[in-house]
Structures are given as C-alpha cells and as structure tokens.
Amino acid sequence: MEKIEGYVDHIIYRNSENGYTVMAVTVEGEELTCVGTLSYIGEGENLEAEGQYIAHPTYGEQFRIESYTIKPPEDEEAVERYLGSGAIKGVGTALAARIVRRFHGDTLRIIEEEPERLAEVKGISDRKAREIAQQVYEKRDMRKAMIFLQQFGITTALAVKIFEKYGQRMYEVIQQNPYQLADDINGVGFRIADEIARRAGVSIDSEYRIKCGISYVLLQAGGEGHVFLPKELLMRRTGELLGVPLEDIDEYLRDMAIERKIVVKREDEQESVYGASAYYVEMSTARMLCDLNITGAIDEGVILQKISAIEQVTRTNLDELQKKAVIEAVRCGLLVITGGPGTGKTTTINTLISYFESEGLRILLAAPTGRAAKRMTEATGFEAKTIHRMLEISGLQEEGTAAGGFGRNAQNPLDADVIIIDEMSMVDLYLMHALLDAVTVGTRLIMVGDMNQLPSVGPGSVLRDIIHSEQIPVVRLTRIFRQAQESDIVVNAHRINRGEPVLLDNKSRDFFFLKRQDANVIISIVIQLVRDKMPRYVDAQLYDIQVLTPTRKGLLGVERLNRILQEYLNPADAGKKEHEQNERLFREGDKVMQIKNNYQIEWEVRGRYGIPIEKGTGIFNGDMGVIREINAQTERVTVEFDEHRMVEYPFSGLDELELAYAVTIHKSQGSEYPAVVIPLLSGPRMLMTRNLLYTAVTRARKCVTLVGDDRTFAQMIENAAEQKRYTALSARIRELSAQEE
C-alpha cells in the first residue's frame, strides 16, 4: 500500500450517487490523477491517502485511493489555496490572499471563532463575513455527517438529502427514531431505516419500528398488485418481516389512521387496510369513472348508414358485435371493448377513428407502453403515444403516486373529443387515475383490451374491475374472423382460454411444441432457435425474437437463462466494454429491460453527429433497449430504447436494468414480437396458470415455439386459478352508482 499527501487542485468527475471521484491532486509540485470513492471532499482541501498506483489503458497512470483523511491546512500558503479554490462561494484568489495577509496563520481560527473580524479586510462587509463563516461551518458539518452516515452503507447522494433535511438534528433523529427517515426522505425505505435503527440500538419491538414495518408491508403489497391487504394478512406479514410475534395491531392501526398514513375500511365482514394514498386514488378513480359514464340519445339507423359507408371505403365487413361497439361508442361517454386475439379489435378501432373523423372530432390514441403504442400506430395509420407522453409527463412523478407529475391534469385537461386506449389490461390504478384526471366530462373514453390476459404489473386490476362492476357499458367481441382462423396462434390461444386441449403434432406453420424433459437440453434448443433459426423463419432481427419464461428463479428462470443467453448471443469480445455490478455483468451490445418506473430520468433522440433533436423524461417498467456504450471513466452506461431514445445511467443506477434476452411472461404484457420461444418445465401451481400461458402465446405475431414438458403445458391449460389481487374498484364503482340512482 502506497501513501501520498497533497491538495486537491480540481475535481475532474464526481458521481453524486456513490461518491466516486476523479480528481487532480498536487503531490510535491506534480499533478497526479486520483480515483476512488470519497464521501465528501472539495477543491483546495489537503489530503492524506493510502492506495496503489494503477495503469489505466486510456488515461494512463492513476492513484487508486483505498482510504484517506482530510487534513486542515497547516500553513498560510495552504490556507490561502483552500479559501481561493472556489470551495467558499464569493471568495476568489485575490480576496483569499487579502484575508491571509491580514490574519496570517490565525486565519482559520478567526473564521471559526471570530468571523466578524473578517470585515477588517477590504471588500468584506459584516454580512459577507457571516456568510463565509457559515459556509466553513456547513462544510465541516457536512463532512462530519457524510463520515457518520457512511457507516450505515448510505450513498453520498442519500446522505446529502438526509443532512439537508435535518441539519444537525440528524443525529437526534437517528438516535431516537431512525424510522422517521423512511417517512421524510424519498429513497430511504424500511430496510435502510431498520439497519440504521439496529446499529443505533433501537428495540426490535419499538412502536416506531412496528408502524414503519406496517407501512413497508403495504408498500410491498402494492408491488404485488394489491391495493389493500386484509388486516389478518397484514398482521401476519408484518410479524414475519419484523421477527416479532404480533397478536394484535389495532393500537398501531388506530394511531396510523389518526396520522392519516392508512385507511381501515370494514366491508364483507373483514377489515381492509389501505395506504392512505392508495385508498383515495381508488375512490377518486371510481368517482371520475362514474362522472364520465353518461349516455346520449342517438339514431341507430343513421349510425348504421355511416358504418356501411365506412365499410365500403375501407373494404371491411363488421359483424354485429363490432357494429354494436361503434353504436355504443357514439352513445356513451365511457365504453369498454374487450376480446381475444383475432376478434376484430383493431378493425373496430379503425372504424371508430373513421366515424369520429367524419364527425370532425379530435381523436387521441394511446397505449401503456412504447411497443404497444407503436403497434397501434402501424395498425391504424394514426399517431398513437404512450399514455405517459400523452399526459405530458413532467419528471416530477414519484412511484406509487397519483397525477401530480403530469402536465395534463384537471387544471390542464387533454384537448380531445375522443380518447381510445389500447392494451387496457396493462393499465394500473395510478396510471388510470392520472388519465381520468386529464379527461373532462363530455369527452368519450374508449378502453380496449383483453380481460383474460394477466393484470397490470402495478397495483390494481383496472380493466377487470371496471367490467365486473357491471355499471359501465361493455362490448365483448367473440367471433374469430376467417383470416385469424388461419393462424394456429390465434386458434390455440382461444382453446387455452376456454380450457380445451391443444393438438401438439407440429403440423402447424406458426405453433410448435418441441418435447424435451432436461433443462440443459431445452436451453440448448432455445439458443439454436433464437440465434440460428427463428430470425430467418420470421424475417426478423435476432433481438426481435423473445424468450418468455414463467419464473425468475430455477433452471429455466429469467436469471439463469439470461446469463447463458448473454454468453451465446452477445459473447465477450476485446472490442466490447463490460461492467459488473452486484454480481450482474453488463456488456456493450446487451439486450436490457427497465424494471421500475423512473419518471425523472432524461432521454434524448440524437441526430447527425450526436446532436440532440428531441428530449424528454421517463423510462418505464418493461421498456427494452440495447447497451450502446459503457464508459468506465465517467461511470456511465448508455442505453438505446425504442424510438431511438438514448439514456445515460450512472453505474449506481444499474439496479434499474436487467438483461432481457429472456423476460418473465408477466413483463411481456402489452408487447408483441415476431416470434416467441417459451421454455416450459414444472413450476409452482399457483404460478403455472392458464392465463399466464394464454398471455405468453398471444405475445407472438408470426410464430410460437414451446420447448419442454407437454404435461406441464396440459396442466397449465387445466389450471384456471388466478393469483388473488386485493382491489375494490368494482365495489367503489357500484357504491357510487347506487348513490346516484
């Protein structure tokens, strides 16, 4: 281990999240590039560090810092250099020199103990003297706080948030109730707060800990799709989380309800516990749906004549249910159109567009994901956007909140007469609330989707709840059209949905089942299909072929499959940079997926010479892209998403990405691929369900190939069970509708 002493001449690069810093340090008159994680250091400061010299292939010799201490300036030259470095706002080199000439070696003591004396220096007023002293105090206090919080594994950026929120009160908060951090600071969850509490010696059955645990369990339940939890289930999960037996949580629930953190609602002889935000969003969503649910008098004969004229122009032939959908869309302010693949949903949407255009009405089309919006645009010839972009996302949105982060809302509603949303099964409660908040009464909202697909990744089961409320008009398209009947993907999807057996004789042109029982053999076949056979068969690029699997873990889970597929589909190469983070390896050229909504992250579309021609914010759960560059010096990874949106992730932000050569079937919702390959062996019965299989098969446009155990395939068709989601939107809609009557 080598040792150096010097002063920080200037900072070249700093990662605000993890404190990784590249800086020029002057050591014995020579400038040396130093790198390392330094929780808090500024230009002009004196440094004593231990580490080792390394040879960087691009940037030459560097000193990698393993440990360090910041030393106060020891002589007048060092004090002058520190004050004039820019570390103190408003003090430049000339003023720093005058201060040191006036006070000499006593300068720092004067600033800390008698700051009013700085006014003795020409150019410094009493006010400026106080400001200089305040900055010196703050920097000293900030450095002390950074070092203190670092022992809890807190990132530099989070530590800064904590210090800015509490200042010197930070120590009191951590010693008395560290769980307050989870309430007050975005980015501090229960796990971080609990670890701080453990190190601070807080009792495991502390009231603060139990209340924070309850909030955390409700938050986690939202991640599973629940809007609330039954009290008994909440109590059991909280006890398991905290490692404390909880026989009764009424006292804590009562206090949290008074504090407006939760809502407890009794219905159907059970008590349901909501996070306060979830309860009011669900209530408000039901209220807005009921407000839009109005009908008007129409002349069906006139509408049918217009439909007939559209059929002649577009050379289509609508069945009775499709015509009914058009009539209901004209008559109603709110309408659901649902149906499986091949039942004419797209033809119906195109007819609706033609009808409303002929009436001179302004139409907006949207879908939950970029892929679904792109497909909608291609199918209709009419521009479709993601719901987030249609609502003009501002970047201020936070995960699990309502409409605050969108430019379009109740104060600035969407300028439209008709709004058509496709892939409604993917829309969760919070996105639905944001959408409804931007729709004025009198605007027609038409929701199109397949209720038999898996529900949204986020909380709620919006499409199903609306349909099951039986208060909002619904048209179910059931006829499979002749062209669709020629596709075994469509025919077999409907068989699966009805619970009927599927013939696996491989005589089809677009539906194959390769029977294998060994996981490694299955993976070998999957690699051959994706890399060698499917791209040619369906005339697509390798990365357009998607592997879908039911599980994350196990021999055929996403995690193992991605490691193996990366090795074969994007092998290591001297020309490809790599970065390993949390035991996950990312490589230039890798196919990746965003795994959480990030409303703040910025993207840009670049034109010639890399000049941005369009900018925006927001990358969302399920968005797929390709890693274009890994820059070890700046600790940045550049990913290109759909529509050529380029996003730069700091290394510390890579926990939002995962490899996407294989994805779970749940994550594939709303997407469509030229071909899908589905490895299939046994799995948990509660997971291996009919609607999971149905969703997987319906993701393919040209070809489905299943590889694995045909008995598991048959068992999934028979397993009509669905994972229970605790939602009450349908009940809220019925309650409000009954009140209006």
XYZ file of C-alpha atoms in Angstrom, residues 307-318 347 350-351 354:
16
model
C -70.862 2.407 -40.672
C -71.961 0.919 -44.006
C -70.338 3.794 -45.888
C -67.095 3.298 -43.938
C -67.175 -0.448 -44.725
C -67.402 0.302 -48.438
C -64.485 2.751 -48.345
C -62.249 0.542 -46.167
C -63.413 -2.751 -47.758
C -64.213 -4.258 -44.390
C -67.211 -6.180 -43.148
C -68.069 -5.686 -39.485
C -60.798 -3.259 -37.217
C -60.150 1.792 -37.233
C -63.888 2.075 -37.854
C -63.109 6.860 -39.412
